[in-house]
């Protein structure tokens, strides 16, 4: 049995660390884990299916609080909602996506760079400057010109910090906080981008709100991906944070497949979902994040 080094006022942690007692404790713990790992692998080889099951660690995800809005994609009510919502025309392949990306007035070069890289990721996408146009007028004009979605990138302290996504012509409108932006040049061994339409992966969107958010994100990309280009875009939801990644498959052998990141890389968090197009004065909100009222537990998630 390994005993943890004591903590006391007479022997502070720094003294124990310098004496090597902490290092010996950590080394013994590491050896204990290695022995347990070797034993587990040996049991799997010798016993096969009769080997004891691998222990599943307790995480915030698998111990999340039960939510009555959790949905089953095969449920008839969910299917009816999908057939009648604002994104139904996209999933029925009635209209090809056409995306407009713009910014706030007088954007910084970092915001412009992010918009240009995002416009290269999304097919049939155009990046234009606002030129002091109001948000409502810009959305109306984009709908007249045949755009199916409009994305407005806001900035704070010369860095992009938020996304407003409007599905045209009838909404909804989603407001995301933008974090952890990493440009293509900042990613090590970043690959070259091709013009092939990417495959879209939406992971871990389990509630009604998450289902609607995932359908909005999916409608940005073409419904007919070009699989021979091997491009894949992933939106992974974890604890209500949506991680965006962009990769290309690399077949290294007949059995091994790798991923080559193409960039950019960023994280989104949904702040509000509004019915209809952008309207801060008379708009009806389906959902708004109120942290101090809603985040009552670390194991409570909304997407």
Short mmCIF file of N, CA and C in Angstrom, two decimals, residues 188-265:
data_model
loop_
_atom_site.label_atom_id
_atom_site.label_comp_id
_atom_site.label_asym_id
_atom_site.label_seq_id
_atom_site.Cartn_x
_atom_site.Cartn_y
_atom_site.Cartn_z
N UNK A 188 0.59 23.41 -36.32
CA UNK A 188 1.80 22.73 -36.76
C UNK A 188 1.48 21.75 -37.87
N UNK A 189 2.29 21.76 -38.93
CA UNK A 189 2.14 20.87 -40.09
C UNK A 189 0.74 20.98 -40.69
N UNK A 190 0.24 22.19 -40.81
CA UNK A 190 -1.09 22.40 -41.37
C UNK A 190 -1.09 22.05 -42.86
N UNK A 191 -2.11 21.33 -43.31
CA UNK A 191 -2.19 20.87 -44.69
C UNK A 191 -2.74 21.93 -45.62
N UNK A 192 -2.62 21.67 -46.92
CA UNK A 192 -3.14 22.56 -47.94
C UNK A 192 -4.61 22.24 -48.20
N UNK A 193 -5.41 23.30 -48.36
CA UNK A 193 -6.84 23.15 -48.55
C UNK A 193 -7.17 22.93 -50.02
N UNK A 194 -8.11 22.04 -50.29
CA UNK A 194 -8.59 21.80 -51.65
C UNK A 194 -10.02 22.31 -51.78
N UNK A 195 -10.53 22.32 -53.01
CA UNK A 195 -11.87 22.87 -53.27
C UNK A 195 -12.97 21.82 -53.17
N UNK A 196 -12.65 20.60 -52.72
CA UNK A 196 -13.67 19.57 -52.60
C UNK A 196 -14.66 19.90 -51.49
N UNK A 197 -15.91 19.52 -51.69
CA UNK A 197 -16.94 19.74 -50.67
C UNK A 197 -16.73 18.74 -49.53
N UNK A 198 -16.70 19.22 -48.28
CA UNK A 198 -16.34 18.34 -47.16
C UNK A 198 -17.53 17.52 -46.64
N UNK A 199 -17.19 16.45 -45.97
CA UNK A 199 -18.16 15.67 -45.20
C UNK A 199 -18.32 16.33 -43.83
N UNK A 200 -19.55 16.36 -43.28
CA UNK A 200 -19.83 17.02 -42.02
C UNK A 200 -20.19 15.97 -40.97
N UNK A 201 -19.53 16.03 -39.81
CA UNK A 201 -19.79 15.13 -38.69
C UNK A 201 -20.31 15.97 -37.52
N UNK A 202 -21.48 15.62 -37.03
CA UNK A 202 -22.10 16.29 -35.87
C UNK A 202 -22.16 15.28 -34.74
N UNK A 203 -21.48 15.57 -33.65
CA UNK A 203 -21.31 14.58 -32.59
C UNK A 203 -21.86 15.09 -31.26
N UNK A 204 -22.68 14.26 -30.62
CA UNK A 204 -23.10 14.46 -29.23
C UNK A 204 -24.08 15.62 -29.04
N UNK A 205 -24.97 15.85 -30.01
CA UNK A 205 -26.06 16.81 -29.86
C UNK A 205 -27.31 16.01 -29.53
N UNK A 206 -27.69 15.95 -28.26
CA UNK A 206 -28.67 14.98 -27.80
C UNK A 206 -30.02 15.56 -27.41
N UNK A 207 -30.12 16.85 -27.11
CA UNK A 207 -31.38 17.43 -26.68
C UNK A 207 -32.08 18.11 -27.85
N UNK A 208 -33.31 18.59 -27.60
CA UNK A 208 -34.04 19.31 -28.64
C UNK A 208 -33.27 20.55 -29.10
N UNK A 209 -32.73 21.28 -28.12
CA UNK A 209 -31.94 22.46 -28.46
C UNK A 209 -30.69 22.08 -29.23
N UNK A 210 -30.00 21.04 -28.79
CA UNK A 210 -28.81 20.58 -29.50
C UNK A 210 -29.14 20.09 -30.90
N UNK A 211 -30.29 19.44 -31.05
CA UNK A 211 -30.70 18.95 -32.37
C UNK A 211 -30.91 20.12 -33.33
N UNK A 212 -31.58 21.19 -32.88
CA UNK A 212 -31.81 22.36 -33.72
C UNK A 212 -30.49 23.06 -34.07
N UNK A 213 -29.60 23.15 -33.08
CA UNK A 213 -28.30 23.79 -33.32
C UNK A 213 -27.49 23.00 -34.34
N UNK A 214 -27.49 21.67 -34.22
CA UNK A 214 -26.75 20.84 -35.16
C UNK A 214 -27.29 20.97 -36.57
N UNK A 215 -28.61 21.06 -36.73
CA UNK A 215 -29.19 21.22 -38.07
C UNK A 215 -28.82 22.58 -38.67
N UNK A 216 -28.72 23.60 -37.82
CA UNK A 216 -28.29 24.91 -38.34
C UNK A 216 -26.85 24.86 -38.83
N UNK A 217 -25.98 24.20 -38.07
CA UNK A 217 -24.57 24.10 -38.47
C UNK A 217 -24.42 23.25 -39.72
N UNK A 218 -25.21 22.19 -39.82
CA UNK A 218 -25.11 21.32 -41.00
C UNK A 218 -25.57 22.03 -42.26
N UNK A 219 -26.56 22.94 -42.14
CA UNK A 219 -27.10 23.62 -43.32
C UNK A 219 -26.13 24.61 -43.94
N UNK A 220 -24.99 24.87 -43.29
CA UNK A 220 -23.97 25.75 -43.87
C UNK A 220 -23.21 25.07 -45.00
N UNK A 221 -23.17 23.74 -44.98
CA UNK A 221 -22.35 22.99 -45.92
C UNK A 221 -23.23 22.30 -46.95
N UNK A 222 -22.65 22.00 -48.09
CA UNK A 222 -23.40 21.37 -49.17
C UNK A 222 -23.86 19.98 -48.76
N UNK A 223 -25.09 19.65 -49.16
CA UNK A 223 -25.67 18.36 -48.77
C UNK A 223 -25.10 17.18 -49.55
N UNK A 224 -24.28 17.44 -50.57
CA UNK A 224 -23.70 16.36 -51.38
C UNK A 224 -22.18 16.44 -51.29
N UNK A 225 -21.55 15.85 -50.26
CA UNK A 225 -20.09 15.96 -50.10
C UNK A 225 -19.35 15.16 -51.17
N UNK A 226 -18.15 15.61 -51.48
CA UNK A 226 -17.28 14.90 -52.43
C UNK A 226 -16.30 14.06 -51.62
N UNK A 227 -16.63 12.79 -51.46
CA UNK A 227 -15.86 11.92 -50.58
C UNK A 227 -14.45 11.66 -51.10
N UNK A 228 -14.27 11.76 -52.41
CA UNK A 228 -12.92 11.50 -52.94
C UNK A 228 -11.94 12.59 -52.55
N UNK A 229 -12.43 13.77 -52.10
CA UNK A 229 -11.54 14.82 -51.61
C UNK A 229 -11.03 14.55 -50.21
N UNK A 230 -11.69 13.63 -49.47
CA UNK A 230 -11.26 13.18 -48.14
C UNK A 230 -11.27 14.29 -47.09
N UNK A 231 -12.01 15.36 -47.35
CA UNK A 231 -12.13 16.43 -46.36
C UNK A 231 -13.28 16.13 -45.41
N UNK A 232 -13.09 16.45 -44.13
CA UNK A 232 -14.13 16.23 -43.13
C UNK A 232 -14.12 17.39 -42.14
N UNK A 233 -15.31 17.91 -41.86
CA UNK A 233 -15.52 18.98 -40.89
C UNK A 233 -16.28 18.40 -39.71
N UNK A 234 -15.79 18.63 -38.50
CA UNK A 234 -16.39 18.04 -37.30
C UNK A 234 -16.84 19.13 -36.35
N UNK A 235 -18.09 19.00 -35.89
CA UNK A 235 -18.62 19.81 -34.79
C UNK A 235 -18.87 18.85 -33.64
N UNK A 236 -18.02 18.91 -32.62
CA UNK A 236 -18.11 17.99 -31.49
C UNK A 236 -18.57 18.75 -30.26
N UNK A 237 -19.72 18.36 -29.73
CA UNK A 237 -20.27 19.00 -28.53
C UNK A 237 -19.80 18.26 -27.29
N UNK A 238 -19.17 18.99 -26.39
CA UNK A 238 -18.72 18.42 -25.12
C UNK A 238 -18.95 19.45 -24.02
N UNK A 239 -19.86 19.11 -23.11
CA UNK A 239 -20.22 20.00 -21.99
C UNK A 239 -20.70 21.36 -22.48
N UNK A 240 -21.49 21.36 -23.56
CA UNK A 240 -22.09 22.56 -24.17
C UNK A 240 -21.07 23.44 -24.87
N UNK A 241 -19.86 22.97 -25.06
CA UNK A 241 -18.86 23.66 -25.88
C UNK A 241 -18.73 22.90 -27.20
N UNK A 242 -18.87 23.62 -28.30
CA UNK A 242 -18.84 23.00 -29.63
C UNK A 242 -17.45 23.23 -30.22
N UNK A 243 -16.71 22.15 -30.38
CA UNK A 243 -15.35 22.22 -30.92
C UNK A 243 -15.38 21.99 -32.42
N UNK A 244 -14.78 22.91 -33.16
CA UNK A 244 -14.72 22.81 -34.62
C UNK A 244 -13.33 22.35 -35.03
N UNK A 245 -13.29 21.31 -35.86
CA UNK A 245 -12.04 20.80 -36.42
C UNK A 245 -12.22 20.50 -37.90
N UNK A 246 -11.14 20.66 -38.64
CA UNK A 246 -11.16 20.46 -40.09
C UNK A 246 -9.96 19.60 -40.47
N UNK A 247 -10.22 18.40 -41.01
CA UNK A 247 -9.16 17.43 -41.31
C UNK A 247 -9.29 16.89 -42.73
N UNK A 248 -8.24 16.16 -43.11
CA UNK A 248 -8.27 15.36 -44.33
C UNK A 248 -7.82 13.95 -43.98
N UNK A 249 -8.55 12.95 -44.49
CA UNK A 249 -8.15 11.56 -44.28
C UNK A 249 -6.86 11.27 -45.03
N UNK A 250 -5.99 10.49 -44.40
CA UNK A 250 -4.77 10.02 -45.06
C UNK A 250 -4.67 8.51 -44.88
N UNK A 251 -4.77 7.78 -45.99
CA UNK A 251 -4.69 6.32 -45.94
C UNK A 251 -3.21 5.92 -46.01
N UNK A 252 -2.65 5.60 -44.85
CA UNK A 252 -1.23 5.28 -44.76
C UNK A 252 -0.93 3.83 -45.15
N UNK A 253 -1.92 2.96 -45.03
CA UNK A 253 -1.80 1.56 -45.44
C UNK A 253 -3.22 1.03 -45.62
N UNK A 254 -3.32 -0.27 -45.88
CA UNK A 254 -4.63 -0.88 -46.04
C UNK A 254 -5.40 -0.95 -44.73
N UNK A 255 -4.71 -0.83 -43.61
CA UNK A 255 -5.36 -0.96 -42.31
C UNK A 255 -5.33 0.32 -41.48
N UNK A 256 -4.36 1.21 -41.74
CA UNK A 256 -4.19 2.41 -40.92
C UNK A 256 -4.64 3.65 -41.68
N UNK A 257 -5.43 4.48 -40.99
CA UNK A 257 -5.91 5.74 -41.53
C UNK A 257 -5.56 6.85 -40.55
N UNK A 258 -4.98 7.94 -41.05
CA UNK A 258 -4.62 9.07 -40.21
C UNK A 258 -5.42 10.30 -40.57
N UNK A 259 -5.29 11.36 -39.77
CA UNK A 259 -5.95 12.63 -39.99
C UNK A 259 -4.90 13.73 -40.09
N UNK A 260 -5.02 14.55 -41.11
CA UNK A 260 -4.13 15.69 -41.31
C UNK A 260 -4.96 16.96 -41.14
N UNK A 261 -4.65 17.75 -40.11
CA UNK A 261 -5.46 18.93 -39.82
C UNK A 261 -5.20 20.02 -40.85
N UNK A 262 -6.31 20.67 -41.29
CA UNK A 262 -6.23 21.72 -42.29
C UNK A 262 -6.49 23.10 -41.71
N UNK A 263 -7.18 23.16 -40.58
CA UNK A 263 -7.44 24.44 -39.94
C UNK A 263 -8.58 25.20 -40.62
N UNK A 264 -9.08 26.27 -39.99
CA UNK A 264 -8.72 26.79 -38.67
C UNK A 264 -9.32 25.95 -37.55
N UNK A 265 -9.09 26.36 -36.32
CA UNK A 265 -9.57 25.64 -35.14
C UNK A 265 -10.19 26.67 -34.19
#
